[in-house]
Structure formats: structure tokens, C-alpha cells
Coordinates of C-alpha atoms in Angstrom, one line a residue:
X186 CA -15.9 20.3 7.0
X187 CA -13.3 21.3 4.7
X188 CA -10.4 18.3 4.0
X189 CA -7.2 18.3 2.1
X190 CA -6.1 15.1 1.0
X191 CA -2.4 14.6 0.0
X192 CA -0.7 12.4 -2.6
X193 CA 2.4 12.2 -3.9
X194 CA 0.8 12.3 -7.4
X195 CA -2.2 12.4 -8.9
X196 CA -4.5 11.9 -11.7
X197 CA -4.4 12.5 -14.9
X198 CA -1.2 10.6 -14.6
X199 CA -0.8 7.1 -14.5
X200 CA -1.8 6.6 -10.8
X201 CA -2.1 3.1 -8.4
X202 CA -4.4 2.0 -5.8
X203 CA -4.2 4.7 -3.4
X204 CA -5.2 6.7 -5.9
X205 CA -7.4 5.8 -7.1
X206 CA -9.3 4.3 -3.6
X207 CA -9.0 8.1 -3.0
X208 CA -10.5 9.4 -6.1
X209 CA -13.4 6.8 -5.4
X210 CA -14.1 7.7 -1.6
X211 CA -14.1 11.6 -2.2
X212 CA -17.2 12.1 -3.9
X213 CA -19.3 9.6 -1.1
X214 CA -17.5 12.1 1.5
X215 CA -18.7 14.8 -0.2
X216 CA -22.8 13.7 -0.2
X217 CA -21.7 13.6 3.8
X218 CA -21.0 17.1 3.9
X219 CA -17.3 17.0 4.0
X220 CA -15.1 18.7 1.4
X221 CA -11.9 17.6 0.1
X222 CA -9.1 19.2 -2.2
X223 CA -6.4 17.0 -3.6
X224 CA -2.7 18.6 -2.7
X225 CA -0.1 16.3 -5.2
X226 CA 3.5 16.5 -5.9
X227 CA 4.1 17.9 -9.6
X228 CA 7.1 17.1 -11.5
X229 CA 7.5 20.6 -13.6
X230 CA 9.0 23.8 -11.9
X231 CA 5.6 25.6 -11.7
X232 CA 2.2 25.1 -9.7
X233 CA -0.9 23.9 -11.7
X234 CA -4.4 23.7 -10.8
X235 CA -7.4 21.8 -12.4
X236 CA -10.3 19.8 -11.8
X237 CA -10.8 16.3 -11.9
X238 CA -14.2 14.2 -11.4
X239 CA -15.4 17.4 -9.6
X240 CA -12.6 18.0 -7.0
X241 CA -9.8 20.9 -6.9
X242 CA -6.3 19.6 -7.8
X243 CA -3.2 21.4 -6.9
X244 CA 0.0 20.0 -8.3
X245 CA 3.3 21.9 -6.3
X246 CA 6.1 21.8 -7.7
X247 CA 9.4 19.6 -6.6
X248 CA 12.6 20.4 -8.3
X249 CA 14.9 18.6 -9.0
X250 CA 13.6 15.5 -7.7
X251 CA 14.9 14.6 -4.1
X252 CA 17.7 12.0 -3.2
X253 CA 15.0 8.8 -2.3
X254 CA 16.1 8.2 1.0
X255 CA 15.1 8.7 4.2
X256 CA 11.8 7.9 2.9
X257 CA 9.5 10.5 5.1
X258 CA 11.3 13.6 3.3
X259 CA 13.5 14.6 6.7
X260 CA 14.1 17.9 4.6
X261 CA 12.4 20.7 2.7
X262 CA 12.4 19.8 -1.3
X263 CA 13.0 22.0 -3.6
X264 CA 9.6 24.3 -4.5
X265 CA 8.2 23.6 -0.7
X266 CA 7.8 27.4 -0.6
X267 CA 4.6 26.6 -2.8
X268 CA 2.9 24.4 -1.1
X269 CA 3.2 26.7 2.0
X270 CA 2.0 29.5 0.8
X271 CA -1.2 27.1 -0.9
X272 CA -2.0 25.3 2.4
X273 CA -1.7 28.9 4.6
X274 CA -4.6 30.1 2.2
X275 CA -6.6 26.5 2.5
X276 CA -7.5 26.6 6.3
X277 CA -9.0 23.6 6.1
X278 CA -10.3 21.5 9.0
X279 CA -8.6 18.1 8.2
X280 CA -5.0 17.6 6.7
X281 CA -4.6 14.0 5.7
X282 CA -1.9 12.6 4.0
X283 CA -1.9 9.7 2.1
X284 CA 1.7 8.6 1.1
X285 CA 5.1 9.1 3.3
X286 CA 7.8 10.0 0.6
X287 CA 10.2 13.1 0.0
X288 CA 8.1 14.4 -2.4
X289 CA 4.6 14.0 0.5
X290 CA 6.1 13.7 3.4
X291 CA 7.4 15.0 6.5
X292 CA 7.5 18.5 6.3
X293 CA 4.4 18.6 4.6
X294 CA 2.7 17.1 7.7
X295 CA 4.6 19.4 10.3
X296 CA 3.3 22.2 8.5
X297 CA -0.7 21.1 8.5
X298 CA 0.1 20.8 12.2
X299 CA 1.6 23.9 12.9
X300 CA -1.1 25.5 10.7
X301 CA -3.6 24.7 13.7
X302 CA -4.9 21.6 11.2
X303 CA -6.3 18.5 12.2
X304 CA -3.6 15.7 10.7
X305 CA -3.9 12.4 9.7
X306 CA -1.7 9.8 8.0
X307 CA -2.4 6.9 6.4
X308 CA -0.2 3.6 6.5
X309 CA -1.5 2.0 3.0
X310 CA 2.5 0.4 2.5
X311 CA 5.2 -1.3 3.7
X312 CA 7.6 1.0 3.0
X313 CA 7.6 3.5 5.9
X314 CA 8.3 0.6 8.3
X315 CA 10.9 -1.3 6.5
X316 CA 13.9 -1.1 4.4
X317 CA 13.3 -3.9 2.3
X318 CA 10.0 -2.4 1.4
X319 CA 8.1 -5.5 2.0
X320 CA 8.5 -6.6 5.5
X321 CA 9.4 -10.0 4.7
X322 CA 12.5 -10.7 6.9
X323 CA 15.6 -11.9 4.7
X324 CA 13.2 -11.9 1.7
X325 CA 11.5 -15.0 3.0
X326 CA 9.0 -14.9 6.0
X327 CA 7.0 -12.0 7.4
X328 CA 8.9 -10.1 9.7
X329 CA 7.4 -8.3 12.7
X330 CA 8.3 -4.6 11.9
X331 CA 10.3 -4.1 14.9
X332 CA 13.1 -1.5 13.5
X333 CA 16.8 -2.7 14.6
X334 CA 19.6 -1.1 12.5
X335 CA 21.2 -4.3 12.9
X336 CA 18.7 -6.8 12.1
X337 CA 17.5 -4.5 9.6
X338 CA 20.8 -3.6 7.9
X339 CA 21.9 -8.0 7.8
X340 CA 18.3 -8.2 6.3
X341 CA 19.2 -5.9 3.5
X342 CA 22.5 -7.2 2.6
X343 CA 24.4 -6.1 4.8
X344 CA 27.3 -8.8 5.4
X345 CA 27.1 -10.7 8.9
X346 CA 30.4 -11.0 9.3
X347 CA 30.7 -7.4 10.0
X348 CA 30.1 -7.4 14.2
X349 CA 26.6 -6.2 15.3
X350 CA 28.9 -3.3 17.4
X351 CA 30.2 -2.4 14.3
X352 CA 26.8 -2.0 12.4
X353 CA 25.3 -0.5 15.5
X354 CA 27.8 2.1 15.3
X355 CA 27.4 2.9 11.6
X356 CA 23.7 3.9 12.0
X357 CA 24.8 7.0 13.7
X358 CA 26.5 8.1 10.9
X359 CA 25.4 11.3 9.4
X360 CA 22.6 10.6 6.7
X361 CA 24.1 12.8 4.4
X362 CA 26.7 10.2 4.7
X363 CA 24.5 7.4 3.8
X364 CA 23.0 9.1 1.1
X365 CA 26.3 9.7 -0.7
X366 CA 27.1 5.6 -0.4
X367 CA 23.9 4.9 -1.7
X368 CA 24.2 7.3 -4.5
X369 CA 27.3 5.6 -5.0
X370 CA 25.6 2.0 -5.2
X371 CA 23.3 3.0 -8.1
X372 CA 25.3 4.4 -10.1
X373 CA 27.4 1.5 -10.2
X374 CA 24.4 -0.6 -10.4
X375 CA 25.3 -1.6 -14.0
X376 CA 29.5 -1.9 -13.6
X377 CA 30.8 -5.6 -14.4
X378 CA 29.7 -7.9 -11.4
X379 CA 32.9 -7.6 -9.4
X380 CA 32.6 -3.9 -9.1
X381 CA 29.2 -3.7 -8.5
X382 CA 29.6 -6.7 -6.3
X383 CA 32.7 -4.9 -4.2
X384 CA 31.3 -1.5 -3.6
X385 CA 28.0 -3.2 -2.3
X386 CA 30.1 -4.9 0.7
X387 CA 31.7 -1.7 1.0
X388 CA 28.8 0.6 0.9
X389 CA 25.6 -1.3 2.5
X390 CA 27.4 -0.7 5.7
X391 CA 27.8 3.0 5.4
X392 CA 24.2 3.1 3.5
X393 CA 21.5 0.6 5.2
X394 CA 21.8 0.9 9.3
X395 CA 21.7 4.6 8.7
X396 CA 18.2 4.6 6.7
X397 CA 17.4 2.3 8.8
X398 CA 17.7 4.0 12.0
X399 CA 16.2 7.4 9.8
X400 CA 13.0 5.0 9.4
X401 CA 12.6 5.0 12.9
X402 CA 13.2 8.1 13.3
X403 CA 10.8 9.2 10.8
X404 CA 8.0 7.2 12.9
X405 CA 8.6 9.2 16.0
X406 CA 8.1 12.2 14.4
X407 CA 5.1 10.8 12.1
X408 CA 3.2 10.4 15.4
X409 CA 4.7 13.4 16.9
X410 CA 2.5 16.0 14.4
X411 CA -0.2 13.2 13.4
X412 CA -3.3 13.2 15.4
X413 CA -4.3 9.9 14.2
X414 CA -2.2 7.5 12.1
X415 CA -4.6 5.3 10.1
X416 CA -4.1 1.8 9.5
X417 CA -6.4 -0.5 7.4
X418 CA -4.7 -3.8 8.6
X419 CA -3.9 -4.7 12.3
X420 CA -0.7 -6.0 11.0
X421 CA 0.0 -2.7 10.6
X422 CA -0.8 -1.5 14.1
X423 CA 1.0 -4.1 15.8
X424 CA 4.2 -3.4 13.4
X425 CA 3.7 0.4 14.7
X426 CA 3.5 -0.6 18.1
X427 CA 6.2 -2.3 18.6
X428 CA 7.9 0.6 17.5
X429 CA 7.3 2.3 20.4
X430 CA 3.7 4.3 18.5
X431 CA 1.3 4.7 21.1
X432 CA -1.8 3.0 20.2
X433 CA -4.1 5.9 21.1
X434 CA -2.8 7.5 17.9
X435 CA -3.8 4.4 15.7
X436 CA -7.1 4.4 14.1
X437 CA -8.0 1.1 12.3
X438 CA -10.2 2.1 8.7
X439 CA -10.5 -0.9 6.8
X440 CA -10.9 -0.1 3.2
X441 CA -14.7 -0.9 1.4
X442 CA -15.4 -0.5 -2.3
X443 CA -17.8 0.8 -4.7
X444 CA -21.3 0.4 -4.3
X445 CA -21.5 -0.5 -8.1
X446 CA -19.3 -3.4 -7.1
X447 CA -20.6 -4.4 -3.8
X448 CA -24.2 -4.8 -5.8
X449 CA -23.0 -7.8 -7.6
X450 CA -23.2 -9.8 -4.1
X451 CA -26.9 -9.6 -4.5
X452 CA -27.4 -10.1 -8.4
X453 CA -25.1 -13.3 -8.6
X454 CA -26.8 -17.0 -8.8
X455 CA -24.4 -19.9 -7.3
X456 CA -24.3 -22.9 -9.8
X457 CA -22.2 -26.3 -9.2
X458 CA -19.5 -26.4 -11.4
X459 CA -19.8 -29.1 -13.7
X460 CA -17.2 -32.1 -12.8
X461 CA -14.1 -31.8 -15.6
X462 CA -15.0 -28.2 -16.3
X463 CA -11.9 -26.4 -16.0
X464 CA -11.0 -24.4 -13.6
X465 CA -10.7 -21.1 -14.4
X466 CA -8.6 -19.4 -12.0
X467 CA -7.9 -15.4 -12.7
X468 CA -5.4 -13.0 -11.3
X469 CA -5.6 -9.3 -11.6
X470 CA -2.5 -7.1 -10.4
X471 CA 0.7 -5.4 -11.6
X472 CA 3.7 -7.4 -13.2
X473 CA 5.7 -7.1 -10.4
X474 CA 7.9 -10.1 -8.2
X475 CA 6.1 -9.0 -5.1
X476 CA 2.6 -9.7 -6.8
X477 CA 3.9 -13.8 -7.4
X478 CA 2.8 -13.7 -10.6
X479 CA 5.6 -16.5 -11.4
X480 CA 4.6 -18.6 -8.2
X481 CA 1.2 -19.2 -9.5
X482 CA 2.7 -20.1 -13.0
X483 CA 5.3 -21.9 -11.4
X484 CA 2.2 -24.1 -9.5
X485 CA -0.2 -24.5 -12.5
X486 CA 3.0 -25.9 -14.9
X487 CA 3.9 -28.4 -12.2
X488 CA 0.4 -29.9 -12.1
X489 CA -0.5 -33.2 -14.4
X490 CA -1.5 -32.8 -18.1
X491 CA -5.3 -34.2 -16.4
X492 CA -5.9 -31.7 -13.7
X493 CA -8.7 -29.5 -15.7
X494 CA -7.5 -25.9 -15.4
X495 CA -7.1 -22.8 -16.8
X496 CA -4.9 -19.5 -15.8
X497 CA -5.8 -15.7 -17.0
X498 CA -3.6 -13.6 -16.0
X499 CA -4.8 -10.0 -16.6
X500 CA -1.3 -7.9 -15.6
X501 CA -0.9 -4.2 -15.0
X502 CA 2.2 -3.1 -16.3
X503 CA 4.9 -2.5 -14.3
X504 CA 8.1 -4.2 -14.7
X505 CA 8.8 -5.1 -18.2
X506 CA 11.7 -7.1 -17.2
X507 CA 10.0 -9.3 -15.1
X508 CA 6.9 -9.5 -17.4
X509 CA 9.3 -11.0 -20.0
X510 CA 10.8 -13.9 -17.7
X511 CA 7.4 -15.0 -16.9
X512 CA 6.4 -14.9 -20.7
X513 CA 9.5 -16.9 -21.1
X514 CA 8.7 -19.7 -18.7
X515 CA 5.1 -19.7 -19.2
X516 CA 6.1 -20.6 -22.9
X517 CA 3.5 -22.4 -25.2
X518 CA 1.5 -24.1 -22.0
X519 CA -2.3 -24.7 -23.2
X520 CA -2.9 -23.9 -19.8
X521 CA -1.7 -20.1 -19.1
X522 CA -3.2 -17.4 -21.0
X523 CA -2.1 -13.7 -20.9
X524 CA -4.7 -11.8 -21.1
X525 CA -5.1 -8.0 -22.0
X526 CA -4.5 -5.1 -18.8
X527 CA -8.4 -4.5 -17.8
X528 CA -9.5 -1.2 -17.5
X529 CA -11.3 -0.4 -14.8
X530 CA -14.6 -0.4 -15.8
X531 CA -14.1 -4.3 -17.5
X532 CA -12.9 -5.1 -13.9
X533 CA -16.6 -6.7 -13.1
X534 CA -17.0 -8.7 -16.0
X535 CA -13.5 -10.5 -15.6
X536 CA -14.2 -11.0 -12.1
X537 CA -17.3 -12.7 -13.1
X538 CA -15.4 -15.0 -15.7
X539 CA -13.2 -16.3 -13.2
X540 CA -14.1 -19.5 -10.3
X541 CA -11.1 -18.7 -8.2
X542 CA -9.2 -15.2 -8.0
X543 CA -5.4 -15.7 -6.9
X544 CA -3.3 -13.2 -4.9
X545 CA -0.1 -14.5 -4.4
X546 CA 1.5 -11.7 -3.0
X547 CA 5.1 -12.4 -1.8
X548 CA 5.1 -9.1 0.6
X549 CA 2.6 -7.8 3.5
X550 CA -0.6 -6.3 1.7
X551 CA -2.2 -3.7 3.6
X552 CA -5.4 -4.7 1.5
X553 CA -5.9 -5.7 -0.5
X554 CA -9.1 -4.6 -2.2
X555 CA -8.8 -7.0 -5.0
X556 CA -10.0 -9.3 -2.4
X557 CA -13.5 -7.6 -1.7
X558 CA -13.9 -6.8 -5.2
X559 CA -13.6 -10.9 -6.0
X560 CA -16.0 -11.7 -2.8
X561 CA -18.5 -9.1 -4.5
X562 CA -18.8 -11.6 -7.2
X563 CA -19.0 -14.9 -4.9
X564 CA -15.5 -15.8 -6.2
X565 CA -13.7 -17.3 -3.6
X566 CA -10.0 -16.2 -2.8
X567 CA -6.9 -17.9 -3.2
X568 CA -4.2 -16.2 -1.0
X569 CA -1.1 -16.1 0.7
X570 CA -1.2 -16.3 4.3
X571 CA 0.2 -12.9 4.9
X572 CA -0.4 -9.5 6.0
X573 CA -3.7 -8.2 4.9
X574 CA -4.8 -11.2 2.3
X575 CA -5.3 -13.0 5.9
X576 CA -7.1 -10.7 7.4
X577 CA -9.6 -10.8 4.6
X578 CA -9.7 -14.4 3.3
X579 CA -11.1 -16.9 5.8
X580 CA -9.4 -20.2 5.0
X581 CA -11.6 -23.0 4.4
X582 CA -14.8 -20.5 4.6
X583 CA -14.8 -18.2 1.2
X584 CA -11.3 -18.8 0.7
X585 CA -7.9 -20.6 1.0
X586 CA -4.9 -19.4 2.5
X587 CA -1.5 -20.3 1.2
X588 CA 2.6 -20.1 2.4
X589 CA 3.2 -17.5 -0.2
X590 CA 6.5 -18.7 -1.6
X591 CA 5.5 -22.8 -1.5
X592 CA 4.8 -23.5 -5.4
X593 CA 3.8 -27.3 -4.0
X594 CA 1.1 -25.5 -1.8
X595 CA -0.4 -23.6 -4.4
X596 CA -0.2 -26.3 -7.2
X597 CA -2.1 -28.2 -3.9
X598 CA -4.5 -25.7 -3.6
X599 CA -5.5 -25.4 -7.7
X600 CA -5.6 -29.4 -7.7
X601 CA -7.9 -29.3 -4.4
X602 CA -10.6 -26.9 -6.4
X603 CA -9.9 -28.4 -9.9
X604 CA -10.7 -31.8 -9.1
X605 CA -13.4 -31.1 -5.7
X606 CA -16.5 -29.1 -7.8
X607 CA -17.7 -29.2 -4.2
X608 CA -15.6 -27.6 -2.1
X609 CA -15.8 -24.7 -4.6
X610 CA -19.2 -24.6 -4.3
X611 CA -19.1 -24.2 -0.6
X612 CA -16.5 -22.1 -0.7
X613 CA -18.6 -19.8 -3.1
X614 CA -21.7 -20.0 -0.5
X615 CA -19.2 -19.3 2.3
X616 CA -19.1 -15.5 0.9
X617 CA -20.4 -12.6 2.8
X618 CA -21.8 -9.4 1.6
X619 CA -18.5 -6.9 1.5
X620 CA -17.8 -3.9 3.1
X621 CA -18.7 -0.6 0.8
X622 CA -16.9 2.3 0.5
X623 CA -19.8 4.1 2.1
X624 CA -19.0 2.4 5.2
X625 CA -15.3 3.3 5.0
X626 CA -16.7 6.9 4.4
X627 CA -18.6 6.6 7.6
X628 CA -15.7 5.7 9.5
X629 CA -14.0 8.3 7.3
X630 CA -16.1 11.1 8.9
X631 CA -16.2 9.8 12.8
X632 CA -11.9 9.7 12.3
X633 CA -12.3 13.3 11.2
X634 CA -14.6 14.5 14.1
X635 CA -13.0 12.8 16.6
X636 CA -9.7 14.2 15.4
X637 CA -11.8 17.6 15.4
X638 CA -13.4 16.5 18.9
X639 CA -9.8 16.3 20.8
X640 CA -8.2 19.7 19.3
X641 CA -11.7 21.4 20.8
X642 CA -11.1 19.5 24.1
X643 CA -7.8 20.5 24.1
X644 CA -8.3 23.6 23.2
X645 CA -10.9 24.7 25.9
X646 CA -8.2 23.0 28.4
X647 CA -5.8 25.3 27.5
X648 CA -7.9 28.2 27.9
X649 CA -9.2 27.2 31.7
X650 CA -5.3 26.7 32.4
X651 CA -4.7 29.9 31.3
X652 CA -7.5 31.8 33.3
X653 CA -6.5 29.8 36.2
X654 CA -2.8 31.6 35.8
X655 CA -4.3 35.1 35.6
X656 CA -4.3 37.0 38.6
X657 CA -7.0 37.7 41.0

């Protein structure tokens, strides 16, 4: 079975989870007898091709880089011509496409499909779903996914006093319209506060219900040329759903992780904490708001001088801006240390440092795999109580779950553990062994075949119809 797996980018360049996930699964699909080629947006004005960690890698080229919104890529980008004529010459089995952006999108996806490809798409964000990119409604509580221009366009700023008629009506604007107010917006992002402040009210209007409404959009036609759309939370089907996707089309694939990971389950001895030990509670993610970063600070700083505890925060860097607010507030507390960004091969032996991992996530996760990767090493989870972190975390089990924005609740939670050696300890032996990326890959294959299955079956059906036509 021949597979092409498309990214919007791709190693050697400074990649994120779905990357790298996908640069870990390939080779375990590979033993199975199903080959994969990486197809990734490239940045310059000409194709390249390489190898990396054994697998093809073509980079087409996108030029200039396309206005961000609608998300899916409604329209050719510049260079598409490339990646046509490359994929023509593929004709591979399986088409399936990992991101939903301008740049790996839409047309990219029709074309597999009109190729004679079997097509897939994964879900692994937010962001085709929702504006706001984190499907928490009004920045504050998890929304269900349901796509209103209305709702959507308040949500995002959009100022209630303007009717919900009036709104309405602006999402059938043009989205050439809405792209040209949006443009607008950011380049005025940094104008004196009045201005900026002025041509938001003015703008968001002619900007938001319109993306909104091209989200939607985008969905219908997403399930229109994908033979499965994979998910690897329910949250994600249900938010699908109720978007009118059938559920037929869904395909749940909950992620796994590496064997070399997974084996730690079996290799790691449970021993009581001793009482007045500190606890040493580790977080591992990008410096970003929507990782919480600053909740958890926020939670340990509020906790008395005698509560025996100790934060390492190990960030990825992402947002300089927001890494130097936390600095700030984080300050000269005992307490909090900063630790270096871990690369992945030192992943395990933090992991192993650590009695609690925290993922205070202030958005819907569609993972995460931190999660398993912590349970591989009997480290119980700290969470918020949201998306796929609660899926994954059993509260009270190998885990706690927490309201991801309540500092009290988390400084609760750290207190709890800090002061209750035995909880932890249960909590440790509440663990199960996790789910390995060879298992994903098995489920990998069976999506495949059946995708392969129903284009057979539907194919043979389409030749008896025909015959049946033909005159006697």
C-alpha cells in the first residue's frame, strides 16, 4: 500500500507535535507493509526533495504566502501547479492529510479525490472548527463547536449591540470582503489604542461572521472529498456532528507513543514518597497562554511558605512575550524553577524526575500525548477538565482533573498531593499500561483498508449499474 502523508511543513525545520507523531508512526507503518511519502508546504519559489529518517520528502512550493483566512485554503495558492503535477505521478493508494490551512488544505484534498485516491483527514486542532482557535466560548468555558456566525462572531469580539439580523447578514458578505477588513485590522494592530480600538468595532463585523460562516463551509466540503475524517478525541466527533458531518465519515484513532517510552511502564518501581519530601511537580510544553503555564504559577505562589513543593517548568519556545511575563511574576520564588527546553531524547529522564506532571491547558486538546508519555512513567496527571486531557486522565484513579482557569483549584490540587504522600501513591498504582504507537499503527492500517474496502465496493457497484443499463 502506497500512502502520502501531507503537512503543512516538515522536518528539518522547526516542526510541532503533528510532526513529529507523524515522523514517529511512519517507520512502524512501514514494518506493516504500507508506504508513506511526506508531501509539505515549502516556503522558497522552487520544489525540493530529500530524505529524512528514511522517508521521501517533497517540499512544493507556495508563493507569496496566502492571506490566512478561510483557514481550509478555499483557493488555489500560488505554486499549486507543483504539487499537481507531483501527486498525478504518485498514484498512491491513500492520500491523507494531516493539517487544514491554505498552505495544506482544501484544494490539496479535492485533488487526491479526484485523482481516484483514497482521502483522509485528520482533526489533530481546534482550529478548523472555531474562530477563536480554541473552542472555549467567550475565552472562558468549553464551547460545543456548533458553528453560528452569530454566536461565533459575539464570541470573537464582535460587539453585541450590533442586532443578531445585522451579524447574520454580514456573514454573506463576500470573503474577499472579509479578508480585506481583516487585513486592515493587522496592520493597524500596533496604531495608538484608539485607532486600533475604533477600526476593530468597525471591522470585526465585516471580518468575523464571514470566516465564520467560511469555517462551516469548509467542513461541508472537508467531508464532501474525505472518505474518512479522523478524530483522536470524541470531543472532536461530537463537535463535527453537530455540524451537520455525518458520523459514518468519522473514524475515532486515538494517538499511542513510542515503544521506547511505553517500556518504562514495566521497568518503573513504585516507592511511597517520603512525608515533607517536596513535591516535585513538572510541566513540559510550549510557552504559550493556551498551555497555562501562568495558572500553575499563579497556584503554586498562592500556596503557604510550609506546603513542601517544587515547580520545573521545562518550556518549548514559542512566545517570547508571554515567556517574559511569567519570568516576571515568577520572580525570585524558591519554589519555581525554569528549567532548560528538553530535547527529545531527555524527555524520559525528566518525566522520571517529576511526581506529578501538569497540563493546564486553557483550550480543547485533541491529545494530548504528554499525558501517555507521563503515565508511561507511573506519574500521575494533573489536568484540566477539558477536551482531550479528560478523556485521558481518570480523576481520582491515575490522575486529577481540574477547572482549567480556577488558580484556587489547582493550588488545591498541589496542596492535596503535597501534603497526602498517600494519595500519590495510589494515584501512581492507579496507572495503566499506555497505548503504543504500534497499536495506533494497527488502527492506522484497518482506517486505510477500510477506506480501500468501500472505493472497491463502490466501484464494483458502479460497474453492475452500468451493465444493467447496456442493452440486451
Amino acid at each position: 500500500m502506497k500512502t502520502i502523508q501531507a503537512v503543512a511543513r516538515y522536518f528539518p525545520e522547526s516542526c510541532g507535535g503533528i510532526h513529529i507523531h507523524l515522523s514517529e508512526i511512519m517507520p512502524v507503518l512501514q514494518a506493516m507493509g504500507v508506504e508513506s511519502k511526506v508531501a509539505a508546504s515549502g516556503d522558497e519559489p522552487k520544489e525540493d526533495f530529500y530524505t529524512y529518517k528514511g522517508v521521501e520528502v517533497y517540499r512544493y512550493p507556495v508563493f507569496p504566502t496566502p492571506k490566512p483566512e478561510p483557514n481550509h485554503g478555499a483557493s488555489f495558492h500560488g505554486g499549486f501547479e507543483h504539487f499537481a503535477r507531483w501527486l498525478k505521478e504518485q498514484k498512491a493508494d491513500i492520500y491523507h492529510q494531516h493539517q487544514w490551512t491554505p498552505k495544506c488544505g482544501l484544494p490539496h484534498l479535492r485533488l487526491a479525490k479526484e485523482l481516484g485516491m483514497g482521502t483522509a483527514v485528520s482533526v489533530r486542532l481546534p482550529q478548523p472548527i472555531c474562530q477563536r482557535q480554541t473552542l472555549m466560548l467567550n475565552g472562558e468555558e468549553a464551547c460545543d463547536g456548533k458553528i453560528d456566525p452569530v454566536r461565533c462572531g459575539y464570541c470573537c469580539g464582535v460587539s453585541q449591540n450590533l442586532p443578531a439580523s445585522v451579524v447574520k447578514s454580514l456573514s454573506y458578505l463576500p470573503v474577499g470582503v472579509s479578508q480585506a477588513a481583516a487585513g486592515v485590522m493587522r496592520r493597524l494592530e500596533k496604531a495608538p489604542g484608539s485607532i486600533e480600538k475604533t477600526a476593530n468595532a468597525l471591522l470585526k463585523p465585516i471580518a468575523i461572521p464571514g470566516f465564520a460562516a467560511a469555517r462551516l463551509q469548509g467542513l461541508q466540503e472537508m467531508a464532501k472529498y474525505a472518505d474518512r475524517i479522523v478524530v483522536m478525541s470524541e470531543w472532536v466527533g461530537e463537535a463535527l456532528t453537530i455540524n451537520g458531518i455525518p458520523r459514518e465519515k468519522l473514524f475515532l484513532l486515538r494517538h499511542g507513543i513510542a515503544e521506547s517510552f511505553a517500556d518504562a511502564y514495566k521497568q518503573t518501581v513504585l516507592q511511597p514518597k517520603k512525608p515533607g519530601e517536596p513535591l516535585k511537580v513538572g510541566f513540559l510544553g510550549r510557552w504559550d497562554r493556551t498551555k497555562g503555564i501562568h495558572i500553575i504559577v499563579e497556584a503554586v505562589k498562592s500556596l503557604p511558605s510550609d506546603v513542601p513543593i517544587e515547580l520545573i517548568i521545562h518550556g518549548v519556545a514559542s512566545n517570547d512575550e508571554y515567556r517574559k511575563q511569567v519570568l516576571s511574576r515568577i520572580g525570585d520564588d524558591p519554589r519555581i524553577r525554569v528549567a532548560k527546553q528538553l530535547k527529545r531524547e531527555e524527555l524520559g529522564a525528566a518525566l522520571s524526575g517529576f511526581d506529578v506532571l501538569t497540563v493546564p491547558s486553557q483550550w480543547l486538546e485533541t491529545g494530548p500525548v504528554v499525558v501517555l508519555e507521563g503515565h508511561a512513567y507511573r506519574v500521575p496527571v494533573v489536568g484540566s477538565k477539558l477536551g482531550g486531557i479528560a478523556e485521558k486522565v481518570k480523576h481520582g484513579v491515575d490522575g486529577l482533573l481540574v477547572p482549567a482557569s480556577d488558580v484556587k483549584a489547582w493550588a488545591d490540587a498541589f496542596a492535596q498531593l503535597a501534603l497526602n504522600p498517600d494519595l500519590l501513591y495510589k494515584l501512581r498504582q492507579g496507572i495503566q499500561p499506555v497505548r503504543t504507537i504500534s497499536m495506533e499503527a494497527v488502527d492506522s492500517l484497518t482506517l486505510y483498508q477500510s477506506i480501500l474496502a468501500e472505493r472497491s465496493e463502490l466501484a464494483a457497484y458502479n460497474v453492475g449499474a452500468s451493465l444493467q443499463l447496456q442493452p440486451l
